[in-house]
Short mmCIF file of C-alpha atoms in Angstrom, two decimals:
data_model
loop_
_atom_site.label_atom_id
_atom_site.label_comp_id
_atom_site.label_asym_id
_atom_site.label_seq_id
_atom_site.Cartn_x
_atom_site.Cartn_y
_atom_site.Cartn_z
CA MET M 6 32.78 -16.96 -13.77
CA ASN M 7 32.85 -13.59 -12.09
CA TYR M 8 29.22 -12.61 -11.49
CA THR M 9 28.32 -10.17 -8.73
CA LEU M 10 25.69 -10.29 -6.01
CA ASN M 11 23.99 -7.38 -7.74
CA GLN M 12 23.72 -9.38 -10.97
CA LEU M 13 22.26 -12.34 -9.07
CA GLN M 14 19.71 -10.08 -7.42
CA VAL M 15 18.72 -8.48 -10.73
CA PHE M 16 18.35 -11.81 -12.53
CA GLN M 17 16.40 -13.37 -9.66
CA LYS M 18 13.99 -10.43 -9.69
CA ILE M 19 13.56 -10.65 -13.49
CA ALA M 20 12.78 -14.36 -13.16
CA GLN M 21 10.29 -13.60 -10.40
CA THR M 22 8.46 -10.77 -12.20
CA GLN M 23 8.89 -12.04 -15.79
CA SER M 24 9.62 -8.44 -16.73
CA VAL M 25 12.65 -6.16 -16.94
CA THR M 26 10.42 -3.13 -16.35
CA LYS M 27 8.80 -4.57 -13.22
CA ALA M 28 12.16 -5.77 -11.92
CA ALA M 29 13.55 -2.25 -12.35
CA GLU M 30 10.60 -0.77 -10.45
CA GLU M 31 10.90 -3.19 -7.53
CA LEU M 32 14.67 -2.76 -7.32
CA HIS M 33 14.38 1.05 -7.67
CA LEU M 34 16.70 1.01 -10.68
CA THR M 35 16.35 2.34 -14.22
CA GLN M 36 15.31 -0.09 -16.93
CA PRO M 37 18.60 0.40 -18.87
CA ALA M 38 20.60 -0.37 -15.71
CA VAL M 39 18.70 -3.64 -15.24
CA SER M 40 19.14 -4.55 -18.91
CA ILE M 41 22.92 -3.97 -18.66
CA GLN M 42 23.17 -6.15 -15.55
CA LEU M 43 21.19 -8.90 -17.29
CA ARG M 44 23.42 -8.73 -20.36
CA ASN M 45 26.61 -8.85 -18.28
CA PHE M 46 25.25 -11.81 -16.32
CA GLN M 47 24.21 -13.65 -19.51
CA ASN M 48 27.71 -13.14 -20.99
CA GLN M 49 29.07 -15.50 -18.37
CA PHE M 50 27.01 -18.44 -19.65
CA ASP M 51 27.06 -20.28 -22.99
CA ILE M 52 23.42 -21.30 -22.57
CA PRO M 53 20.66 -18.66 -22.85
CA LEU M 54 19.02 -17.62 -19.60
CA THR M 55 16.16 -15.80 -21.30
CA GLU M 56 14.43 -15.48 -24.64
CA VAL M 57 12.34 -12.63 -25.99
CA ILE M 58 9.23 -13.42 -28.01
CA GLY M 59 7.44 -10.36 -29.29
CA ARG M 60 7.94 -7.86 -26.49
CA LYS M 61 7.77 -10.36 -23.63
CA ILE M 62 10.77 -11.90 -21.89
CA TYR M 63 10.69 -15.58 -20.97
CA ILE M 64 13.04 -17.49 -18.66
CA THR M 65 14.50 -20.65 -20.21
CA ASP M 66 14.66 -23.97 -18.35
CA PHE M 67 18.35 -23.33 -17.72
CA GLY M 68 17.52 -19.80 -16.59
CA ARG M 69 15.01 -21.11 -14.04
CA GLU M 70 17.67 -23.38 -12.56
CA ILE M 71 20.09 -20.45 -12.30
CA ALA M 72 17.35 -18.30 -10.73
CA LYS M 73 16.78 -20.96 -8.04
CA ALA M 74 20.53 -21.08 -7.33
CA ALA M 75 20.67 -17.27 -7.23
CA GLU M 76 17.83 -17.18 -4.71
CA GLN M 77 19.66 -19.68 -2.47
CA ILE M 78 22.90 -17.69 -2.67
CA LEU M 79 21.13 -14.43 -1.84
CA GLU M 80 19.40 -16.09 1.12
CA GLN M 81 22.77 -17.23 2.45
CA VAL M 82 24.22 -13.74 2.03
CA SER M 83 21.24 -12.32 3.89
CA ALA M 84 21.72 -14.90 6.65
CA ILE M 85 25.36 -13.83 7.05
CA GLN M 86 24.31 -10.20 7.36
CA HIS M 87 21.63 -11.11 9.89
CA LYS M 88 24.05 -13.17 12.00
CA THR M 89 26.44 -10.22 12.09
CA LEU M 90 23.67 -7.96 13.34
CA ALA M 91 22.58 -10.60 15.87
CA TYR M 92 26.07 -10.71 17.37
CA ARG M 93 25.83 -6.95 17.74
CA GLY M 94 22.53 -7.38 19.58
CA GLN M 95 20.49 -5.75 16.81
CA LEU M 96 17.08 -6.80 15.50
CA PHE M 97 17.16 -8.08 11.93
CA GLY M 98 14.83 -9.51 9.30
CA LYS M 99 11.95 -8.34 7.11
CA LEU M 100 8.75 -6.58 8.06
CA LYS M 101 6.08 -7.10 5.39
CA VAL M 102 3.04 -4.83 5.37
CA SER M 103 0.18 -4.35 2.90
CA VAL M 104 -1.70 -1.06 3.04
CA VAL M 105 -4.91 0.13 1.40
CA SER M 106 -4.17 3.09 -0.86
CA THR M 107 -5.51 5.84 1.41
CA GLY M 108 -3.49 4.27 4.23
CA LYS M 109 -0.35 5.71 2.67
CA TYR M 110 -1.23 8.89 4.55
CA VAL M 111 -1.20 6.92 7.83
CA MET M 112 1.18 3.97 7.83
CA PRO M 113 4.54 5.75 7.34
CA TYR M 114 4.07 7.63 10.62
CA PHE M 115 3.60 4.34 12.49
CA LEU M 116 6.75 2.91 10.87
CA ALA M 117 9.32 5.73 10.93
CA ALA M 118 10.55 5.55 14.53
CA PHE M 119 10.68 1.74 14.48
CA MET M 120 12.73 1.62 11.27
CA LYS M 121 15.15 4.25 12.56
CA ALA M 122 15.62 2.33 15.81
CA HIS M 123 16.31 -0.96 13.97
CA PRO M 124 18.52 -0.41 10.91
CA GLY M 125 18.83 -4.19 10.42
CA VAL M 126 15.12 -4.47 9.59
CA GLU M 127 14.08 -4.41 5.94
CA LEU M 128 10.64 -3.01 5.13
CA GLU M 129 8.43 -4.31 2.33
CA MET M 130 5.25 -2.22 2.06
CA ASP M 131 2.72 -2.79 -0.71
CA VAL M 132 0.18 0.01 -1.23
CA THR M 133 -2.86 -1.17 -3.19
CA ASN M 134 -6.65 -1.48 -2.99
CA LYS M 135 -8.51 -3.30 -0.24
CA THR M 136 -9.21 -6.45 -2.27
CA LYS M 137 -5.51 -7.05 -2.99
CA VAL M 138 -4.54 -6.17 0.58
CA ILE M 139 -6.90 -8.82 1.95
CA LYS M 140 -5.69 -11.39 -0.60
CA SER M 141 -2.07 -10.89 0.48
CA LEU M 142 -3.08 -11.21 4.12
CA GLU M 143 -5.18 -14.29 3.46
CA ALA M 144 -2.29 -15.92 1.58
CA ASN M 145 -0.01 -15.22 4.57
CA GLU M 146 2.29 -13.15 2.37
CA VAL M 147 2.53 -10.27 4.87
CA ASP M 148 2.90 -9.80 8.60
CA PHE M 149 0.34 -7.01 8.93
CA SER M 150 -2.20 -5.08 6.88
CA LEU M 151 -3.71 -1.63 7.37
CA VAL M 152 -7.43 -1.30 6.59
CA SER M 153 -10.32 0.93 7.60
CA ILE M 154 -12.99 -1.77 7.19
CA LEU M 155 -12.44 -5.24 8.65
CA PRO M 156 -12.99 -8.20 6.30
CA GLU M 157 -15.73 -10.41 7.68
CA HIS M 158 -14.52 -13.78 6.37
CA LEU M 159 -11.17 -13.92 8.19
CA LEU M 160 -10.27 -14.61 11.81
CA LEU M 161 -8.10 -11.65 12.76
CA ASN M 162 -6.34 -9.84 15.55
CA HIS M 163 -6.31 -6.07 15.30
CA ILE M 164 -5.15 -2.85 16.93
CA ASP M 165 -7.13 0.36 16.46
CA LEU M 166 -4.75 3.11 15.38
CA LEU M 167 -6.74 6.14 14.29
CA ASP M 168 -10.25 7.37 13.62
CA ASN M 169 -11.14 7.72 9.95
CA LYS M 170 -13.82 10.17 8.81
CA LEU M 171 -15.18 10.55 5.28
CA TYR M 172 -16.88 13.75 4.09
CA LEU M 173 -18.59 14.90 0.93
CA VAL M 174 -16.24 17.44 -0.68
CA GLY M 175 -16.10 19.81 -3.61
CA ASN M 176 -13.53 22.26 -4.93
CA GLN M 177 -13.01 25.91 -3.97
CA ASN M 178 -15.86 27.07 -6.21
CA THR M 179 -18.43 25.00 -4.33
CA ILE M 180 -21.26 27.18 -2.98
CA LEU M 181 -22.14 26.02 0.52
CA SER M 182 -25.57 26.27 2.08
CA GLU M 183 -27.17 24.95 5.23
CA GLN M 184 -29.63 22.82 3.28
CA VAL M 185 -27.97 20.64 0.65
CA ASP M 186 -30.27 18.58 -1.58
CA LEU M 187 -28.10 15.65 -2.62
CA LYS M 188 -30.53 14.56 -5.34
CA VAL M 189 -30.17 17.94 -7.03
CA LEU M 190 -26.43 18.06 -6.39
CA PHE M 191 -25.80 14.67 -8.00
CA GLU M 192 -28.01 15.51 -10.97
CA GLN M 193 -25.89 18.59 -11.69
CA SER M 194 -22.38 17.08 -11.35
CA PRO M 195 -20.94 13.55 -11.26
CA LEU M 196 -20.15 11.73 -8.04
CA ILE M 197 -16.58 10.48 -8.29
CA PHE M 198 -15.99 6.93 -7.04
CA ARG M 199 -12.90 4.89 -6.34
CA GLU M 200 -12.60 1.59 -8.21
CA LYS M 201 -14.41 -1.57 -7.11
CA GLY M 202 -12.51 -3.27 -4.30
CA SER M 203 -11.74 0.01 -2.55
CA GLY M 204 -12.76 0.44 1.08
CA THR M 205 -13.66 4.08 0.41
CA ARG M 206 -16.01 3.01 -2.37
CA GLN M 207 -17.58 0.43 -0.08
CA SER M 208 -18.29 3.17 2.50
CA MET M 209 -19.72 5.47 -0.19
CA GLU M 210 -22.04 2.80 -1.55
CA LYS M 211 -23.35 1.99 1.94
CA PHE M 212 -24.12 5.68 2.52
CA ILE M 213 -25.86 6.06 -0.85
CA ALA M 214 -27.96 2.94 -0.22
CA ALA M 215 -28.88 4.09 3.30
CA GLN M 216 -29.97 7.49 1.96
CA GLN M 217 -31.84 5.85 -0.96
CA LEU M 218 -30.10 8.17 -3.37
CA ASN M 219 -30.02 7.92 -7.12
CA VAL M 220 -26.66 8.85 -8.67
CA PRO M 221 -27.26 9.35 -12.41
CA LYS M 222 -23.83 10.77 -13.14
CA LYS M 223 -20.86 8.69 -12.04
CA MET M 224 -17.12 8.76 -12.58
CA GLU M 225 -14.68 6.02 -11.50
CA LEU M 226 -10.98 6.59 -10.82
CA THR M 227 -8.36 4.17 -9.57
CA SER M 228 -6.57 6.05 -6.80
CA ASN M 229 -7.33 8.46 -4.00
CA GLU M 230 -4.93 11.00 -5.52
CA ALA M 231 -6.71 10.81 -8.88
CA VAL M 232 -10.06 11.42 -7.16
CA LYS M 233 -8.60 14.39 -5.31
CA GLN M 234 -7.25 15.97 -8.48
CA ALA M 235 -10.58 15.43 -10.26
CA VAL M 236 -12.46 17.18 -7.44
CA LEU M 237 -9.93 20.04 -7.42
CA ALA M 238 -10.40 20.45 -11.17
CA GLY M 239 -14.17 20.73 -10.72
CA LEU M 240 -15.10 17.46 -12.44
CA GLY M 241 -17.51 16.57 -9.65
CA TYR M 242 -17.90 15.75 -5.97
CA SER M 243 -16.69 12.82 -3.92
CA ILE M 244 -16.83 11.32 -0.44
CA MET M 245 -13.23 11.26 0.75
CA PRO M 246 -11.26 10.41 3.90
CA LEU M 247 -10.27 13.52 5.83
CA ILE M 248 -6.76 12.16 6.33
CA GLY M 249 -5.91 12.60 2.64
CA ILE M 250 -7.28 16.11 2.09
CA ARG M 251 -6.15 18.04 5.18
CA ASN M 252 -3.87 20.40 3.27
CA GLU M 253 -6.45 21.15 0.59
CA LEU M 254 -9.07 21.98 3.22
CA GLN M 255 -6.67 24.21 5.12
CA ASN M 256 -5.65 26.22 2.05
CA GLY M 257 -9.23 26.49 0.78
CA ALA M 258 -8.74 24.45 -2.38
CA MET M 259 -11.44 22.01 -1.23
CA LYS M 260 -14.58 22.44 0.86
CA ILE M 261 -16.59 20.06 3.01
CA ILE M 262 -20.26 20.02 2.00
CA PRO M 263 -22.42 19.64 5.13
CA VAL M 264 -24.76 16.69 4.66
CA GLU M 265 -26.96 14.77 7.08
CA GLY M 266 -25.52 11.32 7.72
CA LEU M 267 -21.93 12.41 7.14
CA PRO M 268 -19.16 12.07 8.06
CA ILE M 269 -18.90 8.30 7.74
CA HIS M 270 -16.93 6.94 10.71
CA THR M 271 -14.47 4.05 10.38
CA VAL M 272 -11.21 3.21 12.13
CA TRP M 273 -7.73 2.62 10.73
CA GLN M 274 -6.75 -0.79 12.04
CA LEU M 275 -3.56 -2.81 11.94
CA ILE M 276 -4.64 -6.41 11.38
CA TRP M 277 -2.98 -9.83 11.26
CA LEU M 278 -4.18 -13.41 10.99
CA LYS M 279 -5.30 -14.99 14.25
CA GLY M 280 -2.92 -17.81 15.15
CA LYS M 281 -0.11 -16.47 12.96
CA ASN M 282 3.38 -17.16 14.32
CA LEU M 283 4.88 -13.69 14.25
CA SER M 284 8.59 -13.34 13.57
CA PRO M 285 10.83 -11.57 16.12
CA VAL M 286 10.69 -8.47 13.89
CA ALA M 287 6.89 -8.57 13.65
CA ASN M 288 6.57 -9.12 17.41
CA ALA M 289 8.89 -6.20 18.11
CA TYR M 290 6.90 -3.98 15.74
CA LEU M 291 3.64 -4.96 17.40
CA GLN M 292 5.03 -3.98 20.81
CA HIS M 293 6.27 -0.70 19.33
CA VAL M 294 2.82 0.15 17.94
CA GLU M 295 1.04 -0.71 21.18
CA MET M 296 3.38 1.54 23.16
CA GLU M 297 3.66 4.41 20.69
CA LYS M 298 0.30 4.68 18.92
CA GLU M 299 -1.14 7.37 21.21
CA ARG M 300 2.01 9.49 20.99
CA ILE M 301 2.07 9.15 17.18
CA THR M 302 -1.63 9.99 16.92
CA ASP M 303 -1.28 13.07 19.13
CA LEU M 304 1.85 14.24 17.34
CA TYR M 305 0.75 13.83 13.72
CA PHE M 306 -3.03 13.41 13.59
CA ALA M 307 -4.44 15.64 16.32
CA HIS M 308 -6.20 17.79 13.70
CA SER M 309 -7.60 14.90 11.66
CA SER M 310 -10.65 14.27 13.81
#
């Protein structure tokens, strides 16, 4: 047998995701490249590793055994690499972070300098909605999460990173006036919501309830970017975090609609489970954030408040 580490990695990822397409996405490869690696790996065995029924790929019993062995081999290879870095006095290991979708405008700035300073650290960052972020944190699958609203059912430690403000916005054709009647506004055009489970949606719903507003026309989209494009196209209005629309406000493509009770104020917070035994990498990152957060905020977000 003459299989490569790359083939082991590809097959292990296919077994984990149960999908060639998903494996390609997570490995940042094309689907044909993953399929070729799988075929070359399979050619070295007389027993099938996978079977395809309909359009879905399944791992055989033999394939699962090979996947377990592949995972062990890859762990040993990683350990060798880490030991090499340790002898050089470098930090090594994985940093796992889950981030609510709007947090993609925030988190990279709090990671960049740390990752450049520690090339032996591997970053795994999952950007998704708040519900999935909290589930990954609760299951202890990540070191840290970035949220703007703290979950109430978990015991957590947290560091405040950045103020988060949400405004009612429309596109460049929005006519602004000192007195905005939201009841009339929402009767004329839809209010665009994020999907259920989103922290932004949670903030919007609290505001609407507090103002005792009726929203007869609604639209639901599944990402902050989709909401932004819908507002830009004139499909309706939305309440959006300032952090994600700075450029559009500066170039006049979007306008803030002045409304009593807005902006909504929350705080971007880095959170982790209370009592969690942080790895050396996670501990080092925590120290980095505590020392650098004010510099990062002043450098990149001074105009976001």
